[in-house]
Structures are given as C-alpha cells and as structure tokens.
C-alpha cells in the first residue's frame, strides 16, 4: 500500500520558517522523483520544488528560489522542504508527490496546511 504522509505544517508569522517532511512507503522511493506542490486559496495547484532520484539536482518555481530548499534521504524514504523567509502568499496546502514514468508512479500525499499571517 502506497503512502505519502506529510507533516510539519502550521501557522507562522511572515519571515518565519517551517520544515515540511514527507515519509514514503509502499514503493521504491529511490526510483522516484520527488516534488512538493501547493494550492493556495482560490488558486490552482502549482509545482513548488522537485528533486531527482539521487538528490543532486533540484528545481524551484521562481517565487520560492533562494527561500525554499528541497532535499531527500533515500535511507529514510523521506523528502523535506525547508521554507525560510515565509510570506503571506506562501499560504497554501502543501502536497508531496512521487513520480517515475517508467514505473507508473504518480502518488500524492494528503497535504499539510501552511498559513503565514501576522
């Protein structure tokens, strides 16, 4: 049974930091590209950050570059999103996603709420 379980969301003031975690099980984690998406109120879901299988290549949406860092630990089947200098516009539900086209992986977590407000 495939599971992606996010944790670490919460409420924080502007300028604050949070670290999201995603614990994976039920598939070959090291074979999957891992991503974080978010969906803000009234907005479409957007890709925030992606990391390749080995963890040595990452990509970010422009709005979070320099503030967010995606990482992974294949020994723990986990991926992380370190979020610094948070802004109100970062408020969203954040989702973990696993993909591997050759293995037909397209898995989503249940999401974790991040609220940035003073």
mmCIF file of C-alpha atoms in Angstrom:
data_model
loop_
_atom_site.group_PDB
_atom_site.id
_atom_site.type_symbol
_atom_site.label_atom_id
_atom_site.label_comp_id
_atom_site.label_asym_id
_atom_site.label_seq_id
_atom_site.Cartn_x
_atom_site.Cartn_y
_atom_site.Cartn_z
ATOM 1 C CA UNK A 1 0.000 0.000 0.000
ATOM 2 C CA UNK A 2 1.479 3.282 -1.144
ATOM 3 C CA UNK A 3 1.582 6.070 1.397
ATOM 4 C CA UNK A 4 2.967 9.587 1.385
ATOM 5 C CA UNK A 5 2.496 11.216 4.760
ATOM 6 C CA UNK A 6 3.275 14.905 5.113
ATOM 7 C CA UNK A 7 3.949 16.627 8.400
ATOM 8 C CA UNK A 8 5.368 19.881 9.694
ATOM 9 C CA UNK A 9 2.744 22.330 8.542
ATOM 10 C CA UNK A 10 1.323 25.006 10.776
ATOM 11 C CA UNK A 11 0.927 28.709 11.326
ATOM 12 C CA UNK A 12 3.849 31.108 11.279
ATOM 13 C CA UNK A 13 4.416 34.835 11.099
ATOM 14 C CA UNK A 14 5.857 36.459 7.990
ATOM 15 C CA UNK A 15 9.598 35.995 7.912
ATOM 16 C CA UNK A 16 9.389 32.759 9.821
ATOM 17 C CA UNK A 17 10.457 29.256 8.884
ATOM 18 C CA UNK A 18 8.934 25.804 8.655
ATOM 19 C CA UNK A 19 10.221 22.436 7.534
ATOM 20 C CA UNK A 20 7.838 20.018 5.880
ATOM 21 C CA UNK A 21 8.523 16.287 5.865
ATOM 22 C CA UNK A 22 7.113 13.550 3.681
ATOM 23 C CA UNK A 23 7.504 9.930 4.712
ATOM 24 C CA UNK A 24 7.021 7.427 1.890
ATOM 25 C CA UNK A 25 6.229 3.739 1.908
ATOM 26 C CA UNK A 26 4.909 1.058 -0.411
ATOM 27 C CA UNK A 27 7.095 1.803 -3.426
ATOM 28 C CA UNK A 28 10.759 2.096 -4.386
ATOM 29 C CA UNK A 29 11.464 5.559 -3.034
ATOM 30 C CA UNK A 30 14.931 5.847 -4.548
ATOM 31 C CA UNK A 31 13.462 5.297 -8.009
ATOM 32 C CA UNK A 32 11.101 8.255 -7.778
ATOM 33 C CA UNK A 33 11.441 11.921 -8.495
ATOM 34 C CA UNK A 34 10.001 13.738 -5.502
ATOM 35 C CA UNK A 35 8.188 17.042 -5.625
ATOM 36 C CA UNK A 36 6.319 19.481 -3.447
ATOM 37 C CA UNK A 37 3.219 21.165 -4.818
ATOM 38 C CA UNK A 38 0.969 23.722 -3.190
ATOM 39 C CA UNK A 39 -2.549 25.002 -3.648
ATOM 40 C CA UNK A 40 -3.470 28.338 -2.186
ATOM 41 C CA UNK A 41 -6.999 29.616 -1.562
ATOM 42 C CA UNK A 42 -8.759 30.068 -4.889
ATOM 43 C CA UNK A 43 -5.665 29.073 -6.822
ATOM 44 C CA UNK A 44 -4.627 26.133 -8.941
ATOM 45 C CA UNK A 45 -2.150 23.610 -7.643
ATOM 46 C CA UNK A 46 1.402 24.568 -8.594
ATOM 47 C CA UNK A 47 4.744 22.821 -8.567
ATOM 48 C CA UNK A 48 6.998 24.371 -5.927
ATOM 49 C CA UNK A 49 10.129 22.215 -5.988
ATOM 50 C CA UNK A 50 11.427 18.973 -7.441
ATOM 51 C CA UNK A 51 14.405 16.771 -6.655
ATOM 52 C CA UNK A 52 15.835 13.970 -8.736
ATOM 53 C CA UNK A 53 16.387 10.396 -7.635
ATOM 54 C CA UNK A 54 19.929 10.913 -6.397
ATOM 55 C CA UNK A 55 19.212 14.227 -4.729
ATOM 56 C CA UNK A 56 21.840 16.150 -6.691
ATOM 57 C CA UNK A 57 19.530 18.096 -8.973
ATOM 58 C CA UNK A 58 16.740 20.389 -7.842
ATOM 59 C CA UNK A 59 14.345 22.841 -9.438
ATOM 60 C CA UNK A 60 12.163 25.552 -7.948
ATOM 61 C CA UNK A 61 9.386 27.847 -9.004
ATOM 62 C CA UNK A 62 10.740 31.384 -9.269
ATOM 63 C CA UNK A 63 8.686 32.693 -6.362
ATOM 64 C CA UNK A 64 10.486 30.480 -3.828
ATOM 65 C CA UNK A 65 14.034 30.466 -5.185
ATOM 66 C CA UNK A 66 16.521 31.414 -2.510
ATOM 67 C CA UNK A 67 13.966 30.825 0.260
ATOM 68 C CA UNK A 68 12.969 27.147 -0.025
ATOM 69 C CA UNK A 69 15.197 24.088 -0.146
ATOM 70 C CA UNK A 70 14.078 20.604 -1.138
ATOM 71 C CA UNK A 71 16.072 17.582 -0.009
ATOM 72 C CA UNK A 72 15.676 13.842 0.352
ATOM 73 C CA UNK A 73 17.077 10.978 2.361
ATOM 74 C CA UNK A 74 16.775 7.732 0.441
ATOM 75 C CA UNK A 75 17.825 5.740 3.507
ATOM 76 C CA UNK A 76 14.736 7.042 5.306
ATOM 77 C CA UNK A 77 12.423 7.137 2.270
ATOM 78 C CA UNK A 78 11.723 10.756 3.069
ATOM 79 C CA UNK A 79 11.771 14.116 1.408
ATOM 80 C CA UNK A 80 11.800 17.541 3.017
ATOM 81 C CA UNK A 81 11.005 21.153 2.205
ATOM 82 C CA UNK A 82 12.816 23.753 4.262
ATOM 83 C CA UNK A 83 10.940 27.042 3.974
ATOM 84 C CA UNK A 84 12.551 30.271 5.135
ATOM 85 C CA UNK A 85 11.517 33.927 4.936
ATOM 86 C CA UNK A 86 7.909 32.882 4.581
ATOM 87 C CA UNK A 87 5.439 35.318 3.074
ATOM 88 C CA UNK A 88 1.645 35.514 3.322
ATOM 89 C CA UNK A 89 1.453 34.440 -0.326
ATOM 90 C CA UNK A 90 3.075 31.133 0.664
ATOM 91 C CA UNK A 91 -0.130 30.230 2.491
ATOM 92 C CA UNK A 92 -1.408 27.014 0.943
ATOM 93 C CA UNK A 93 -1.925 23.324 1.373
ATOM 94 C CA UNK A 94 1.384 21.664 0.526
ATOM 95 C CA UNK A 95 1.409 18.244 -1.107
ATOM 96 C CA UNK A 96 4.152 15.690 -1.528
ATOM 97 C CA UNK A 97 4.280 13.908 -4.883
ATOM 98 C CA UNK A 98 6.226 10.914 -6.181
ATOM 99 C CA UNK A 99 6.676 10.204 -9.865
ATOM 100 C CA UNK A 100 8.512 7.706 -12.054
ATOM 101 C CA UNK A 101 7.154 7.366 -15.555
ATOM 102 C CA UNK A 102 8.801 4.033 -16.273
ATOM 103 C CA UNK A 103 7.348 2.546 -13.106
ATOM 104 C CA UNK A 104 3.973 4.265 -13.426
ATOM 105 C CA UNK A 105 4.443 6.085 -10.143
ATOM 106 C CA UNK A 106 2.113 9.052 -9.676
ATOM 107 C CA UNK A 107 1.419 9.260 -5.978
ATOM 108 C CA UNK A 108 0.121 12.096 -3.804
ATOM 109 C CA UNK A 109 0.091 12.753 -0.110
ATOM 110 C CA UNK A 110 -2.924 14.081 1.729
ATOM 111 C CA UNK A 111 -1.496 17.571 2.151
ATOM 112 C CA UNK A 112 -0.455 19.738 5.072
ATOM 113 C CA UNK A 113 -1.647 23.293 5.703
ATOM 114 C CA UNK A 114 0.825 26.159 5.898
ATOM 115 C CA UNK A 115 -0.521 29.525 6.997
ATOM 116 C CA UNK A 116 1.629 32.638 7.024
ATOM 117 C CA UNK A 117 -0.046 35.509 8.811
ATOM 118 C CA UNK A 118 0.661 38.225 11.317
#
